[in-house]
Each structure stands twice: as structure tokens, then as C-alpha cells.
Short mmCIF file of C-alpha atoms and ligand atoms in Angstrom, two decimals:
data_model
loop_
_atom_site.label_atom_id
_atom_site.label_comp_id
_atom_site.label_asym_id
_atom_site.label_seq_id
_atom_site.Cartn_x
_atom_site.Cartn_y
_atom_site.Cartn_z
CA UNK A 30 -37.17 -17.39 31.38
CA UNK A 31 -36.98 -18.66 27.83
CA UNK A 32 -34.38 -21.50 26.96
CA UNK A 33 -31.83 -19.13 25.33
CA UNK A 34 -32.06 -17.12 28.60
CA UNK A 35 -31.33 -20.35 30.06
CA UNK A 36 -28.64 -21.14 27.75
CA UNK A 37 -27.15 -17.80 28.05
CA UNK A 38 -26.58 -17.93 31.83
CA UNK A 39 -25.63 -21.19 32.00
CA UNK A 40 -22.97 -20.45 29.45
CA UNK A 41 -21.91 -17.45 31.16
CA UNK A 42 -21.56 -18.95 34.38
CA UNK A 43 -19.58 -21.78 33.21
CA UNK A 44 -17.22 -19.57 31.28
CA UNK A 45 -16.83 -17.21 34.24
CA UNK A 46 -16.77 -19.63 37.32
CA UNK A 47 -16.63 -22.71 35.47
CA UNK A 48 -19.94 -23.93 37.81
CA UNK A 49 -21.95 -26.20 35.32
CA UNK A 50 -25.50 -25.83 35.89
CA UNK A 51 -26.66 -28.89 34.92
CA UNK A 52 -30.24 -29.40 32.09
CA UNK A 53 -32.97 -29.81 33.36
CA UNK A 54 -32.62 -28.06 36.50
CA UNK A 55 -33.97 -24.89 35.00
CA UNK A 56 -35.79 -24.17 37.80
CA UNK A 57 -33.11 -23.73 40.73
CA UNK A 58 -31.50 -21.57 38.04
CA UNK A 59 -35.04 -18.85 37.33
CA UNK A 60 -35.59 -19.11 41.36
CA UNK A 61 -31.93 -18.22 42.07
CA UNK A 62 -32.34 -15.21 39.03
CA UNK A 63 -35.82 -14.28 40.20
CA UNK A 64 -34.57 -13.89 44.02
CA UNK A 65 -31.89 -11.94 42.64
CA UNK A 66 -33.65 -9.66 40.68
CA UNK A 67 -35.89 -8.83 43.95
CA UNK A 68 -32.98 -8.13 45.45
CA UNK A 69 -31.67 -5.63 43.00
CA UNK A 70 -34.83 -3.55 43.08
CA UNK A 71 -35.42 -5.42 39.13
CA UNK A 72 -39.03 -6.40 38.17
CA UNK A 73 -38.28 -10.30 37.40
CA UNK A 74 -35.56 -13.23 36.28
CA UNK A 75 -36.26 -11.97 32.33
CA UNK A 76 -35.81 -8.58 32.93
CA UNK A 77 -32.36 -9.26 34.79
CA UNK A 78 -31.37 -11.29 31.95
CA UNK A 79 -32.26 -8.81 29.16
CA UNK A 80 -29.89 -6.09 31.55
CA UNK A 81 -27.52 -8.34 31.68
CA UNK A 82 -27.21 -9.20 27.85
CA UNK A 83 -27.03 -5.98 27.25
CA UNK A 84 -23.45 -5.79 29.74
CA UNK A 85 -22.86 -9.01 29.95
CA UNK A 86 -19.19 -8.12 32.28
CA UNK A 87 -20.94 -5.16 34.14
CA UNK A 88 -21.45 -5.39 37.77
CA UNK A 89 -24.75 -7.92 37.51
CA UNK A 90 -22.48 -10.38 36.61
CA UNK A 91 -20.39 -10.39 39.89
CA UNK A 92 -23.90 -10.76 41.42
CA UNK A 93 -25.33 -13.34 39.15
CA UNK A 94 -21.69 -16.10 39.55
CA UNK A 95 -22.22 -15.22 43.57
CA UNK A 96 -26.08 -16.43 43.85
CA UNK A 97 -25.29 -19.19 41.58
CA UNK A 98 -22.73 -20.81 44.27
CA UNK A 99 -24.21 -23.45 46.81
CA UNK A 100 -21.92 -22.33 49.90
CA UNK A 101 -22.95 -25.10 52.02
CA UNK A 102 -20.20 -25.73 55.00
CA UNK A 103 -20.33 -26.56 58.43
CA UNK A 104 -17.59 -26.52 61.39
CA UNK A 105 -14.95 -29.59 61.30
CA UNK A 106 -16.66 -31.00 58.77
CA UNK A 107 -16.30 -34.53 58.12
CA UNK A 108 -14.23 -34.57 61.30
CA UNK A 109 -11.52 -36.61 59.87
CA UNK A 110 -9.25 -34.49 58.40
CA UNK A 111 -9.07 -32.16 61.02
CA UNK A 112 -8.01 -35.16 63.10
CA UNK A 113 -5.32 -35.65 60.54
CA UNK A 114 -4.37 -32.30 60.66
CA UNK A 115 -3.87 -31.99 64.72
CA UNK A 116 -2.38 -35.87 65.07
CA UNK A 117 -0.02 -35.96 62.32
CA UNK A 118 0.11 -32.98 59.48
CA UNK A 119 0.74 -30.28 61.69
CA UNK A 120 2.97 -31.82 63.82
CA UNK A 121 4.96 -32.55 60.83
CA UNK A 122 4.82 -29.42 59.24
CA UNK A 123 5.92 -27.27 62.19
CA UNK A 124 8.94 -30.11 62.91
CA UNK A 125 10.12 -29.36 59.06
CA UNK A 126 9.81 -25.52 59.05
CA UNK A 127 10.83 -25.34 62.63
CA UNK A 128 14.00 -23.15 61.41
CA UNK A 129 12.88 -20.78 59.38
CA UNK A 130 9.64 -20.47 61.09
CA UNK A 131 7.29 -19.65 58.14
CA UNK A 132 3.55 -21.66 57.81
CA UNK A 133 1.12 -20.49 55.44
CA UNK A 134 -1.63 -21.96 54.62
CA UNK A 135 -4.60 -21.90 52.22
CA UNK A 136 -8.42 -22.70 52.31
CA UNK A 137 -9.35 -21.98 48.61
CA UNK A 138 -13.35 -22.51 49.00
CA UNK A 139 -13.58 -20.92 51.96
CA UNK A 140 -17.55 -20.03 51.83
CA UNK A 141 -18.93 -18.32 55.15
CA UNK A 142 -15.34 -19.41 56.98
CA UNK A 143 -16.61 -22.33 59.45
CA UNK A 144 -13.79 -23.98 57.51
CA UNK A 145 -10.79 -21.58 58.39
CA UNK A 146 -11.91 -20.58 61.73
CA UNK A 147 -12.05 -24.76 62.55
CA UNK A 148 -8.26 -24.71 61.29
CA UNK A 149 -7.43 -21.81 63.60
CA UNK A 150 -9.47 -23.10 66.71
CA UNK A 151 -7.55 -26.28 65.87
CA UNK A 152 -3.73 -24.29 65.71
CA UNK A 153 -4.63 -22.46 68.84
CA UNK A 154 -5.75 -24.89 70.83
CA UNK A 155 -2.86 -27.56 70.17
CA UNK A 156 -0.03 -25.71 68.42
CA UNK A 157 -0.04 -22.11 70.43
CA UNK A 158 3.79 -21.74 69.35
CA UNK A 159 2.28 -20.41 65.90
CA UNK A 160 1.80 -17.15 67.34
CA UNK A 161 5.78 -16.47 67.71
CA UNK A 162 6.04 -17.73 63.99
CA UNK A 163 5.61 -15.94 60.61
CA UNK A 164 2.39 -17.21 59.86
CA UNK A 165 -0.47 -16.85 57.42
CA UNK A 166 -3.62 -18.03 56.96
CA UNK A 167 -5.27 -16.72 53.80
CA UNK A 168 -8.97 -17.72 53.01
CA UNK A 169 -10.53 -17.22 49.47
CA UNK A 170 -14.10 -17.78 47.71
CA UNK A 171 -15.36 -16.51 44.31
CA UNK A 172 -18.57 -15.42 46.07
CA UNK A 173 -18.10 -11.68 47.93
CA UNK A 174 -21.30 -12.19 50.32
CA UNK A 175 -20.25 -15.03 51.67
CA UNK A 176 -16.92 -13.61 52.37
CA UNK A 177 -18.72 -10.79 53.53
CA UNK A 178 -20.44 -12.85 56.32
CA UNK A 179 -17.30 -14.56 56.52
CA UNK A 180 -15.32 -11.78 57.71
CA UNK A 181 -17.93 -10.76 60.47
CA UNK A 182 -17.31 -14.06 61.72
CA UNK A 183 -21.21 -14.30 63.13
CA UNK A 184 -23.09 -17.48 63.03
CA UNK A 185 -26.23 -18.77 64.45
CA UNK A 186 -27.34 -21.09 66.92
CA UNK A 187 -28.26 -23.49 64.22
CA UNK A 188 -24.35 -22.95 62.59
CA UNK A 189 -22.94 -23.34 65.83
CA UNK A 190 -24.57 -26.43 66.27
CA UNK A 191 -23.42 -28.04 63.01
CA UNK A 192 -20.18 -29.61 64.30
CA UNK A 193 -18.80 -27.15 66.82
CA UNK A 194 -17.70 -28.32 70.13
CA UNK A 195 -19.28 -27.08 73.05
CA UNK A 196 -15.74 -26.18 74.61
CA UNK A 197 -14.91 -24.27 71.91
CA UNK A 198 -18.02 -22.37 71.35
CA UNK A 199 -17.49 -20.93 74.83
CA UNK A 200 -13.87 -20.21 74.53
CA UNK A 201 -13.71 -19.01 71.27
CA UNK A 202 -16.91 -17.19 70.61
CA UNK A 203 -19.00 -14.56 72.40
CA UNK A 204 -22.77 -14.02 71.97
CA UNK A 205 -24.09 -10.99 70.53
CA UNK A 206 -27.70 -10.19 69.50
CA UNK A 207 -28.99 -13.78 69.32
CA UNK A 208 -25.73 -14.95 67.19
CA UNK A 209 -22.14 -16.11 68.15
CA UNK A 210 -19.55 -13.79 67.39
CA UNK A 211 -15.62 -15.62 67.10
CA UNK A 212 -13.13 -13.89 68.71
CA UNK A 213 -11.54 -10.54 67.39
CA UNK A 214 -7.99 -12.95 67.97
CA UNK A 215 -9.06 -15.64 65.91
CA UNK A 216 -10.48 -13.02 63.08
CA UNK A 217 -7.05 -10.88 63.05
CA UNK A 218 -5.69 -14.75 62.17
CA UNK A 219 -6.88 -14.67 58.78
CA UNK A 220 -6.98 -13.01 55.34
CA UNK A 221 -10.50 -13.18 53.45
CA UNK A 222 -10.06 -12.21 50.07
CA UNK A 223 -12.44 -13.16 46.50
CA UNK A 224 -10.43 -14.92 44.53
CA UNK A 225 -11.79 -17.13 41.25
CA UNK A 226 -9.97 -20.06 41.02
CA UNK A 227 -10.31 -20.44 37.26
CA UNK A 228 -8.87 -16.96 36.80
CA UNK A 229 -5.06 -15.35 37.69
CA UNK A 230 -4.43 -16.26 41.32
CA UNK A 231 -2.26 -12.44 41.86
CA UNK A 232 0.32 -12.23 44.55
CA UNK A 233 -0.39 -15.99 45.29
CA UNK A 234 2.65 -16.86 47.92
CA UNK A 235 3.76 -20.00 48.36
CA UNK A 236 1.74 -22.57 51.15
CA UNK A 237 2.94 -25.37 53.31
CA UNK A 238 -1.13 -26.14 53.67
CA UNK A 239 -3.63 -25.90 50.81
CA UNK A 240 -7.48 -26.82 51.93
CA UNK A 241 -9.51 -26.95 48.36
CA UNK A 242 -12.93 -28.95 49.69
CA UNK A 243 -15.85 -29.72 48.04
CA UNK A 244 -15.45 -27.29 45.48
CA UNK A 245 -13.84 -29.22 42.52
CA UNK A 246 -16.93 -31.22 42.52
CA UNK A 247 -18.47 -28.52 40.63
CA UNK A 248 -15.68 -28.48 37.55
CA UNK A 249 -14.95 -30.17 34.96
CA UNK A 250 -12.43 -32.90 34.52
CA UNK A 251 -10.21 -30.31 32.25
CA UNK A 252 -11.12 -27.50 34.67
CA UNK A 253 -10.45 -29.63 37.68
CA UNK A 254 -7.38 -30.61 35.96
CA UNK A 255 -5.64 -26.82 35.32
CA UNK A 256 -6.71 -25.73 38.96
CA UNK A 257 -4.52 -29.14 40.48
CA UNK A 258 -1.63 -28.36 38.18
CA UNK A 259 -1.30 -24.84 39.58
CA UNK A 260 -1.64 -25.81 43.05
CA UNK A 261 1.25 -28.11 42.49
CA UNK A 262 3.19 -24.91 41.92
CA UNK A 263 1.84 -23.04 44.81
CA UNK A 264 2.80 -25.72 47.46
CA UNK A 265 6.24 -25.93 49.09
CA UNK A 266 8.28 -29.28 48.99
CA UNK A 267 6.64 -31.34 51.52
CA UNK A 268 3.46 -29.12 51.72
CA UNK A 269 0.00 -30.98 51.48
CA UNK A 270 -2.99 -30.60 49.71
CA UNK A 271 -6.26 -31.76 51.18
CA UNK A 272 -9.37 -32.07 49.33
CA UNK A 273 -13.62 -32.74 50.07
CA UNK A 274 -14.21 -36.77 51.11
CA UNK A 275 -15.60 -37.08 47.57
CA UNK A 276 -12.61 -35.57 45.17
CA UNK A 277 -9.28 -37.05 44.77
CA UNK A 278 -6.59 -35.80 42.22
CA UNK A 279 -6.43 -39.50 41.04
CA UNK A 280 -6.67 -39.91 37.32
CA UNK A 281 -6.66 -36.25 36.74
CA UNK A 282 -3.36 -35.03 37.96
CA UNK A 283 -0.40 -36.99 38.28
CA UNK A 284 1.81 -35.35 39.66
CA UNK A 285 0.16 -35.97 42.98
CA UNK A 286 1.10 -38.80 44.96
CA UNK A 287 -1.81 -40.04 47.75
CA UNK A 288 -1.15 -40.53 51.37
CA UNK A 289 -3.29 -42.08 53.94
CA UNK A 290 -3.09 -39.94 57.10
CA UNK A 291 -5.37 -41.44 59.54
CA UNK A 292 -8.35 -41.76 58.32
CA UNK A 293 -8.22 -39.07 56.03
CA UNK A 294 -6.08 -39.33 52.45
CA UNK A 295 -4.14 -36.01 51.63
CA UNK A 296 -1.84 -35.19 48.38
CA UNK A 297 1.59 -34.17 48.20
CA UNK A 298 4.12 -32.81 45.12
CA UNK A 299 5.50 -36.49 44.11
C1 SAM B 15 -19.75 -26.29 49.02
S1 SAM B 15 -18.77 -24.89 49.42
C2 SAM B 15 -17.44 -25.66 50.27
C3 SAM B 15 -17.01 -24.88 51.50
C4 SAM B 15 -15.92 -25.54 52.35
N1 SAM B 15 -14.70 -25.70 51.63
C5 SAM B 15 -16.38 -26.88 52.88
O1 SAM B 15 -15.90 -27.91 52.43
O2 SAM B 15 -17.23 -26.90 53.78
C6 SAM B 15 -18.09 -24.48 47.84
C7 SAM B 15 -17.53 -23.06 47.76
O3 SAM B 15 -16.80 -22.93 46.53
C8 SAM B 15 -16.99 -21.62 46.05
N2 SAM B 15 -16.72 -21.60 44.59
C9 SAM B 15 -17.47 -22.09 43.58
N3 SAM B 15 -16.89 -21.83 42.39
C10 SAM B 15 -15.74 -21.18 42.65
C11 SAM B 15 -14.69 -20.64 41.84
N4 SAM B 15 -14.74 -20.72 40.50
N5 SAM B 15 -13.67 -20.02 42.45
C12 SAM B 15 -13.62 -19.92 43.81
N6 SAM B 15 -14.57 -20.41 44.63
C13 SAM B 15 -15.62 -21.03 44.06
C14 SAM B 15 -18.43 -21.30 46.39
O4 SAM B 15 -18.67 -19.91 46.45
C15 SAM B 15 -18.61 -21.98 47.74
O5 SAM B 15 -18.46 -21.10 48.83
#
């Protein structure tokens, strides 16, 4: 690939996703296109740039924003938060919407949905009263095949092992050709659907729970800062926002006021 082929996908991606692919990794970028290309039945990374300069919105694009995500995720990962979530944020949440009975909650970067389906394992195993209470649990990514492998729910034995309890593997999954399939149950919990996070979020409802982790490490402080001020809007007084180990809202967004939970610090509407 030349450097204006470079320059054109790296512009397009940012404008699109808003992922900055950085100079001077040209590389990861032509092996990403070339592997691509091979899988659209194209000859090579220049000839799946010239197609898609030539419809630069047609359906290559879609394809090109989804191989240019890194979807790495793992189950309960970084332990911590999900600690917070069982000892002290669910608890609370349930206590507060205990009348009305409503929790919804949101995992924003939801990749191949170990993240979710740790969430649900989590509500089912400690909070089973959920299932007599209007609840939703939508899950959303920008990338389509990983929401694809999402929904089946089917991981391997090297997935499984990445943080997933041994208890839990056997109560919540079942094995099926070599790989562990989660329970039909748990996969009727939850709502995969692509959504961009730098574009319109449509029919958006309002959450008690937004998860957004390890995914505004890839933005821009100014892109970083938009997405934050809409998920103000989109959580419920007294809803929480949690966020990767390595992002914080601080010195971006104000209106977000930090609170240690455990081990784990989480952001709510000040
Ligand atoms: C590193 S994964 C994080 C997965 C999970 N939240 C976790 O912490 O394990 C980042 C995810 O963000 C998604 N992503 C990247 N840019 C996005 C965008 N503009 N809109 C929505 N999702 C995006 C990627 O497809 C990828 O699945």
C-alpha cells in the first residue's frame, strides 16, 4: 500500500469509528487490509483500497472499521469491578429501584460478550430476584462479527480459561463440538445489537448500569469527551458508569463525580 492509501484509511477510519491508527504502524494496518481482502475473494490490500475509493460508504467499509477493531476481552476481567458490582453496586441499585422494579443496564464495547455474559452469571448467581423484575440487559459493539460470535455465545477452551470459574463453566455452559456453549437462559438475557458510539445512539432507553471498558482508550480526548457527555444523559439519577482500569472521566468530563467502590472506582451524574 502506498502512503496516501495509508492516509486514506486511516482517515476514514478515524472519521467513521473515530479508532486512530497510529504512524508508523503501517504494517498492522496492510496485514489487517491484506487479510481482509483474502477474505472478500479480492486479489490484495491495494486492490481493496482502490474498490473502496471508488465507494468509499459502500458495504467494504462496514468490513474495513470491523477488522480494524482489536476486540480483545476475557471473562471477569480485571476481577475487581465485578466484585464491586456483586458487594456493593447491585445491592444498591436493586434497594433504590426496588418499587418500580425496572434495571437496565448497558455494556457499550461489548466485543465477543465474555463481558455481558460475566454480568449475567454474576445477577443470576447472587441476585435471582431479577428474573421477576423488568429487566434489560442490552450489549453493543461497532464490529458485527464479533457480535456475531457474540450472540452464539461459543467459546473455546482457551476463552474459557481466561478468567472463568470452574463452577460456573459447569453450571452455566454446556460443551458442544470441542467449544463451550452458555446457556440458551443466559443468551435470552441479553440484547446484542451494532451500535457506533460516535454516531446517533436510536431508541437508546435510559440505564441504571452503563459498562463502557477499554474502549475510550482508542478516542480522542474531544471524542472521548462527546461520548461521556451523552452517557451522562442516558443514565438515571443514581445510575453508575464504570469504565476499563486505565480510563477515568477525570479532566475530560466534569460532570462526573468519582467513587471508590471497593477496589474498583465507578462514576456517577454529580
Ligand atoms: C478492547 S475491546 C473491550 C471489550 C470489553 N469491554 C472488555 O473490556 O473486555 C474494545 C471494543 O470496542 C469496540 N469499538 C471500537 N470502536 C468502537 C466504536 N466507535 N463504537 C463502538 N464500539 C467500538 C471494538 O469493536 C471492541 O470490541
Amino acid at each position: 500500500m502506498t502512503a496516501g492509501d495509508h492516509l486514506f484509511i486511516r482517515t476514514l477510519v478515524f472519521e467513521q469509528a473515530a479508532i486512530q491508527l497510529e504512524p508508523g504502524r503501517e504494517y498492522v494496518v496492510e496485514s489487517r487490509v491484506n487479510a481482509l481482502a483474502k477474505r472478500e475473494g479480492i486479489a490484495d490490500a491495494d486492490t481493496f483500497t482502490s474498490q473502496l475509493r471508488s465507494a468509499p460508504r459502500g458495504p467494504l467499509l462496514r468490513k474495513l472499521l470491523d477488522a480494524m477493531t482489536t476486540n480483545e476481552t476475557s471473562f471477569f476481567r480485571d476481577l475487581h469491578p465485578f466484585e464491586s458490582l456483586k458487594e456493593s453496586i447491585i445491592p444498591e441499585l436493586l434497594k433504590a429501584r426496588r418499587s418500580e422494579g425496572r434495571l437496565h443496564i448497558w455494556c457499550g464495547a461489548a466485543s465477543s460478550g465474555q463481558e455481558p455474559y460475566s454480568v449475567l452469571m454474576l445477577l443470576n448467581e447472587h441476585f435471582p430476584e431479577i428474573a421477576n423484575w423488568d429487566f434489560k440487559f442490552l450489549a453493543t459493539d461497532l464490529s458485527f462479527q464479533i457480535l456475531n460470535k457474540a450472540r452464539l455465545g461459543r467459546y473455546t477452551q482457551f476463552e474459557v480459561n481466561r478468567g472463568l470459574p470452574a463452577s460456573l463453566l459447569v453450571k452455566y455452559f454446556t460443551r458442544q463440538n470441542g467449544e463451550w456453549e452458555i446457556s440458551p437462559k443466559l443468551r435470552r438475557q441479553v440484547e446484542f445489537r451494532e451500535l457506533n458510539l460516535i454516531q446517533d445512539w436510536p431508541g437508546m432507553p435510559q440505564m441504571d448500569l452503563v459498562m463502557l471498558r477499554n474502549v475510550l482508550i482508542y478516542f480522542e480526548p474531544a471524542v472521548k469527551r462527546q461520548i461521556l457527555e451523552r452517557i451522562r444523559r442516558v443514565l438515571r439519577p443514581g445510575g453508575y458508569l464504570i469504565l476499563g482500569g486505565t480510563e477515568t472521566t477525570f479532566g475530560i468530563d466534569h460532570g462526573f463525580e468519582r467513587v471508590v467502590v471497593g477496589r474498583t472506582t465507578v462514576y456517577r451524574n454529580r
